[in-house]
Every structure is written in C-alpha cells, then in structure tokens.
PDB file of C-alpha atoms in Angstrom:
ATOM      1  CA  UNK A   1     109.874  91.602  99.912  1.00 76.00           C
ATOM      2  CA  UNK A   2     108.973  93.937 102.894  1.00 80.00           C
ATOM      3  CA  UNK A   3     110.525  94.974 105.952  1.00 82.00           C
ATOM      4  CA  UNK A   4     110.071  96.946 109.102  1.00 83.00           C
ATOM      5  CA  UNK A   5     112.810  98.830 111.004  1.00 86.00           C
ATOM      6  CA  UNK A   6     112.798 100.440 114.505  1.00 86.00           C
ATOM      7  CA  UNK A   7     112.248 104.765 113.713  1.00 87.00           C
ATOM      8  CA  UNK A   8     114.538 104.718 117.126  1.00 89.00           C
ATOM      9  CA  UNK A   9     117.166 102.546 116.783  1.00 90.00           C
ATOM     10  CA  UNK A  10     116.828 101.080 113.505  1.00 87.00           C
ATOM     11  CA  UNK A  11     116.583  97.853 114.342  1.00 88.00           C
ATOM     12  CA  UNK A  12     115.035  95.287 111.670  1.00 87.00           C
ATOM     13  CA  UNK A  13     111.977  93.995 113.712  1.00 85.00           C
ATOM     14  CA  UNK A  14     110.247  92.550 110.547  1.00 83.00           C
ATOM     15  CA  UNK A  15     111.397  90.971 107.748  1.00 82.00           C
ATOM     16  CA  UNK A  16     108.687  89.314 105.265  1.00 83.00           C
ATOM     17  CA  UNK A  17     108.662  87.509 101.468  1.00 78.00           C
ATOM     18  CA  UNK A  18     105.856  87.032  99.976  1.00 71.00           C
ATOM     19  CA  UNK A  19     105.246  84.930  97.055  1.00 70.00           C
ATOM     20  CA  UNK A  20     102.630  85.336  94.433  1.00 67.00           C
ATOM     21  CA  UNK A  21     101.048  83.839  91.620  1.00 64.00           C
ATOM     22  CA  UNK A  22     102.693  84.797  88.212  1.00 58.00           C
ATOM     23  CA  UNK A  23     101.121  87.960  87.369  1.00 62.00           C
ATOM     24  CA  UNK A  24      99.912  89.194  84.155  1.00 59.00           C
ATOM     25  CA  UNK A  25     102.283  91.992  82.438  1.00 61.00           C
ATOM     26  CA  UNK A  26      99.312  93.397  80.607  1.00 64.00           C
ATOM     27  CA  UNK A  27      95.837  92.496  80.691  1.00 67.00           C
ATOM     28  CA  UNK A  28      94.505  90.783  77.429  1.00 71.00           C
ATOM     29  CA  UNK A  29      92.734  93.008  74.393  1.00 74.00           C
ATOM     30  CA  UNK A  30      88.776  92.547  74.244  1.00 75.00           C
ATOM     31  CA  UNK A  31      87.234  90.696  71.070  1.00 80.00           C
ATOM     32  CA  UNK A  32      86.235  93.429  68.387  1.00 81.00           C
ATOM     33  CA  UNK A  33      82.336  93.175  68.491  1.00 79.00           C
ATOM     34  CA  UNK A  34      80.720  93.135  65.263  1.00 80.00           C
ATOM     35  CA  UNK A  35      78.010  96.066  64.700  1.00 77.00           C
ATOM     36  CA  UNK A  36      74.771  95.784  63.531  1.00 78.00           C
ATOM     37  CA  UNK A  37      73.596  98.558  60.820  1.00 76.00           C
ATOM     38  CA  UNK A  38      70.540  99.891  60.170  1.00 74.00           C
ATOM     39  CA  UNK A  39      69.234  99.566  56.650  1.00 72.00           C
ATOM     40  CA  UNK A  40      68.161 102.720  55.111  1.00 71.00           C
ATOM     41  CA  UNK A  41      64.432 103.002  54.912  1.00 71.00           C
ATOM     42  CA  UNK A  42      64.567 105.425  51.677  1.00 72.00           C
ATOM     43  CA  UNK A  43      64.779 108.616  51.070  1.00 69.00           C
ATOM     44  CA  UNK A  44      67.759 111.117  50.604  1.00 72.00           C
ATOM     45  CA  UNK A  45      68.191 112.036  54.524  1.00 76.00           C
ATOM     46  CA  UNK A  46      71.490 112.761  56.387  1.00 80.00           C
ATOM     47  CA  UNK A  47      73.252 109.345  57.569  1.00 83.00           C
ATOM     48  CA  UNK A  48      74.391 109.500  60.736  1.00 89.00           C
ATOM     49  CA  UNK A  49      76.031 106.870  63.508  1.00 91.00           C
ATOM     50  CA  UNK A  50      74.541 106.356  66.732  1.00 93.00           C
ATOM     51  CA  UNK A  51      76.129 104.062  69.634  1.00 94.00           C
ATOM     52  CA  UNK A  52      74.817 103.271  73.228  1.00 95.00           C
ATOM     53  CA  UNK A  53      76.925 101.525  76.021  1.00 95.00           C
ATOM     54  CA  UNK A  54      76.003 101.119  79.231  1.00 96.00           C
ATOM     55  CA  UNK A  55      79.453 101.779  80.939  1.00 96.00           C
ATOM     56  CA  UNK A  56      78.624 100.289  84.473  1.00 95.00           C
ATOM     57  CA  UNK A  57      80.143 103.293  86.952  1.00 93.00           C
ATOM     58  CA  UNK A  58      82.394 102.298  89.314  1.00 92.00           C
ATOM     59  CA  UNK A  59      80.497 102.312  91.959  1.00 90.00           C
ATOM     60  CA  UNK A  60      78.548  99.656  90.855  1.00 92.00           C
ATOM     61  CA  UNK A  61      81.801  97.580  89.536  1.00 92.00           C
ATOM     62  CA  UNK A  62      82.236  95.685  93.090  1.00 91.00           C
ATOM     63  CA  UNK A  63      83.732  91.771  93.552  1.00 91.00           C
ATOM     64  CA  UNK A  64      80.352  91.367  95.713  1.00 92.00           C
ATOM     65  CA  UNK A  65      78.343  92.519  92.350  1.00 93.00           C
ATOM     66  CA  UNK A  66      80.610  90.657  89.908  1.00 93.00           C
ATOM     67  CA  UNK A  67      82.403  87.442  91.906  1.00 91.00           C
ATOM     68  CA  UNK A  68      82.987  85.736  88.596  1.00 91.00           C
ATOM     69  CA  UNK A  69      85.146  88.781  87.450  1.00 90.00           C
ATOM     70  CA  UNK A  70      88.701  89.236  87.391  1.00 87.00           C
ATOM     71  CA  UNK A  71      89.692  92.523  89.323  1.00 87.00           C
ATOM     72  CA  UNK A  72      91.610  93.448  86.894  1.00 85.00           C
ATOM     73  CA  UNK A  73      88.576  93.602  84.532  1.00 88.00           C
ATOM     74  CA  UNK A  74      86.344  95.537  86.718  1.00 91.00           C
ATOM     75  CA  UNK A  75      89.060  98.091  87.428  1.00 90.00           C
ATOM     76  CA  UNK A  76      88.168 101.764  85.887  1.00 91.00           C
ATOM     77  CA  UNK A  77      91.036 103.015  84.357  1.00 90.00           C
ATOM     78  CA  UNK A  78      91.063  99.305  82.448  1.00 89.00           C
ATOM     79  CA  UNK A  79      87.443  99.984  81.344  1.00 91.00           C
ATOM     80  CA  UNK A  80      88.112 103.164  80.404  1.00 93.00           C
ATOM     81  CA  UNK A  81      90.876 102.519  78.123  1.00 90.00           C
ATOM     82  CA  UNK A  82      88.712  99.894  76.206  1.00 90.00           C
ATOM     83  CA  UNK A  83      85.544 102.385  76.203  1.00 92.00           C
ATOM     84  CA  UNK A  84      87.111 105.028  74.477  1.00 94.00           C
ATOM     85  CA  UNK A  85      88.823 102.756  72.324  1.00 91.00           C
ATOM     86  CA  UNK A  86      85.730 100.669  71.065  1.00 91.00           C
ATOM     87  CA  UNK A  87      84.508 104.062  70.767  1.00 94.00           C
ATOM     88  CA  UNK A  88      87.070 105.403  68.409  1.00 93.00           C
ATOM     89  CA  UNK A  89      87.252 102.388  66.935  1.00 91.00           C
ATOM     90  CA  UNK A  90      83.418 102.592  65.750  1.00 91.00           C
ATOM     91  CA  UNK A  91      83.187 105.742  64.234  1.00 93.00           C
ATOM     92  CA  UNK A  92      79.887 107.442  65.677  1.00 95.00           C
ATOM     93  CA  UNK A  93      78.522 110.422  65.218  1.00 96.00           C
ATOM     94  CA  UNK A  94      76.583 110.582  68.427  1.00 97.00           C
ATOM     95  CA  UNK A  95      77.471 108.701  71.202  1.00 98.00           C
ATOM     96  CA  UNK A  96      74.875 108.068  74.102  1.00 98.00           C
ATOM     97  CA  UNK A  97      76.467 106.024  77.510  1.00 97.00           C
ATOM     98  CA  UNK A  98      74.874 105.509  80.374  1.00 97.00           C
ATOM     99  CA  UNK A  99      75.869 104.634  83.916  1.00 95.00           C
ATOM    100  CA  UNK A 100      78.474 107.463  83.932  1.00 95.00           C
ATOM    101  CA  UNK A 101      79.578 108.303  87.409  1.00 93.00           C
ATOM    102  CA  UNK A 102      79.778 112.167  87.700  1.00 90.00           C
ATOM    103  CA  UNK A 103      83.368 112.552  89.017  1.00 91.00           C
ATOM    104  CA  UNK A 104      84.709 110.354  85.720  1.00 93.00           C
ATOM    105  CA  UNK A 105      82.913 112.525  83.250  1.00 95.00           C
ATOM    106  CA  UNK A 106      84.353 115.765  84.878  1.00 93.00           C
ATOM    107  CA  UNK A 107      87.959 114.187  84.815  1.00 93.00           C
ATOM    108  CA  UNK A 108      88.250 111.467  82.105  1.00 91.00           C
ATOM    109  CA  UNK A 109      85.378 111.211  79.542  1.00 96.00           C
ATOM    110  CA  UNK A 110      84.910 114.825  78.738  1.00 97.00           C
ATOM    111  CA  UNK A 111      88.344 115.123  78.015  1.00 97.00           C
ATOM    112  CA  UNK A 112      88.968 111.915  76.184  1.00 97.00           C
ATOM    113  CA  UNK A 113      85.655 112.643  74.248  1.00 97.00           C
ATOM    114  CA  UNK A 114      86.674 116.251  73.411  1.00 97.00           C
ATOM    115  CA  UNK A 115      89.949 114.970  72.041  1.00 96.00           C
ATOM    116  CA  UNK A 116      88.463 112.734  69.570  1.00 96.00           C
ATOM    117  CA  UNK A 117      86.049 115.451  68.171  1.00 97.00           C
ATOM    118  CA  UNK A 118      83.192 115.279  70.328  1.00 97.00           C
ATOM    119  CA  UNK A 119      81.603 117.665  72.609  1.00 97.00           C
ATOM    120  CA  UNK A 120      78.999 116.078  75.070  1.00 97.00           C
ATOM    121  CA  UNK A 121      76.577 116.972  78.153  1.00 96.00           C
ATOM    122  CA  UNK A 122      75.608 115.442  81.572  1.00 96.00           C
ATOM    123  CA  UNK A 123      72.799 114.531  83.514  1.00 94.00           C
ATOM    124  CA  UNK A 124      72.874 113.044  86.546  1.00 89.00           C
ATOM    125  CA  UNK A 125      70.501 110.804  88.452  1.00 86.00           C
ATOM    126  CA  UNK A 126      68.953 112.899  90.966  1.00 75.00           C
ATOM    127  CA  UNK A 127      69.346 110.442  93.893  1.00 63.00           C
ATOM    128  CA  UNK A 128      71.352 112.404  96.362  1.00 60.00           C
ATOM    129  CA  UNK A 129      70.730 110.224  99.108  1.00 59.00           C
ATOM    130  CA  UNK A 130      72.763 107.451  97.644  1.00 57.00           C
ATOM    131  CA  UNK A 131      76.228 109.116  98.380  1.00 58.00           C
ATOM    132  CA  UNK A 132      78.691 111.569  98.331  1.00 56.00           C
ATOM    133  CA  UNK A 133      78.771 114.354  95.725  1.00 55.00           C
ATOM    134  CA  UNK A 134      80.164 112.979  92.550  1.00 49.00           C
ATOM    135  CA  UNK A 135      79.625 109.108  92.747  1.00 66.00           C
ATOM    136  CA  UNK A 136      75.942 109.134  91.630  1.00 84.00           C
ATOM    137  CA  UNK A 137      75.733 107.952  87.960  1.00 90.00           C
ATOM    138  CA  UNK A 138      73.947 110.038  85.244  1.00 93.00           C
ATOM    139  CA  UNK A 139      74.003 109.481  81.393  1.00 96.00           C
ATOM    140  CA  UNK A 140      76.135 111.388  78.991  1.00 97.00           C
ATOM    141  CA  UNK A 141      75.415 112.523  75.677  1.00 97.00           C
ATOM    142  CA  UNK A 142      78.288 113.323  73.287  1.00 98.00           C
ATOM    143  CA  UNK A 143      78.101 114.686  69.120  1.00 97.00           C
ATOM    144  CA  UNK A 144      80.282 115.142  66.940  1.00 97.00           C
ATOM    145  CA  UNK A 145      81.094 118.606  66.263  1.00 96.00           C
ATOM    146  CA  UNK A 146      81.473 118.471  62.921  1.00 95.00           C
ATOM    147  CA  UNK A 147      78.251 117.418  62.258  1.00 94.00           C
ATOM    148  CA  UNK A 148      75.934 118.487  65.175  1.00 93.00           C
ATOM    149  CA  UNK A 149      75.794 121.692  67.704  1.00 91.00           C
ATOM    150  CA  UNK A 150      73.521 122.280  70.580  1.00 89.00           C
ATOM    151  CA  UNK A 151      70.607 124.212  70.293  1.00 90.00           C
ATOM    152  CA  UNK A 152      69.284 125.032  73.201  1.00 83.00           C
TER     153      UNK A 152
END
C-alpha cells in the first residue's frame, strides 16, 4: 500500500494498492552435490583437497544473460550465502574460484574465507576498459593456513 501527500498542504493526492503474487518467505536450499575424489596414485605424499567454482560475478548475473532464472537466484548476497556454504560444507584445503568481481573479494569473500581458516590472494583480469574500478572479475586463490603459507 503506497501513498502520496501534498509537502504543502498535506493533502493525499495518491493513494495506491498493489497486489502481488504470494511471495516466497525464504528461498529454497540447493541439492548437496556429490564430489568426485581422486584415487591415490601411490606413494606416501601429503593428501590434500582442492575445489574450483566458477562463481559467475555479478556483473555477469543479468535477467538478459539468464531469462530462465529466478531473480532471486541470480541475486549476490543469495549466491554468496550458498558459496561459502558448499564451501564449508566440502572441506578443502585449497580453494581456487574464478569469476570473482574485485569489489566482493575486498568486502565479502576475504572476510568470509578468513573466518573459516583460509587466507587467499587476488588477481584481477586486466581489462580496464570494461568498467569502473572494482567490477572487473579476477580469480581468487585461497589455502588453508594450517596447512599451506605463501612463499613468495
């Protein structure tokens, strides 16, 4: 329900209902994917988990790209959620994503990443001419520090 008042003599000029479809209260969980594991090939060697995702930046998550997909579903924060999640979820030890838009690894990956153990670096795309600081994609490598450290 919306409506519109005069700011000089607060008369209602507009008064509007609008009816909607029912609306979900929370979007539905994703199916658990089953992973496929490497066999060892022999030897006594460190084990170690590796997962890739390509996490399809925002910028490139558009109706006109994706008509068959809910909005809901291509919505970032929803994504997001479910990425780190899944990611959790799996158990790696390194973690390799690509499609990362800049801006989210500076304020939501990094973070989320560092909070679950992991400590990670970015590269991005070097195609300036595509758009405004911070909305080129890159790809993002995170370890776990328990296991790994950067040697430069």
């Amino acid at each position: 329900e919306a409506a519109a008042y005069s700011v000089d003599s607060g008369e209602l000029l507009m008064h509007r209902v609008v009816k909607t479809d029912l609306v979900l209260s929370r979007t539905p969980e994703p199916e658990k994917r089953n992973l496929v594991t490497a066999k060892p090939a022999g030897g006594g060697g460190a084990r170690f988990r590796i997962v890739t995702y390509n996490i399809l930046a925002e910028i490139y998550a558009t109706q006109q790209q994706y008509p068959y997909a809910d909005l809901w579903a291509l919505s970032w924060d929803f994504r997001f959620q479910n990425i780190i999640r899944e990611i959790v979820d799996v158990g790696p030890d390194i973690v390799c994503l690509q499609e990362v838009q800049a801006d989210h690894y500076e304020s939501h990956l990094y973070n989320a990443m560092h909070e679950a153990g992991f400590e990670g670096v970015y590269k991005q795309k070097t195609r300036q001419a595509m758009g405004m600081t911070g909305k080129v994609d890159g790809c993002a490598l995170f370890w776990r520090r328990t296991k790994f450290h950067l040697v430069e």
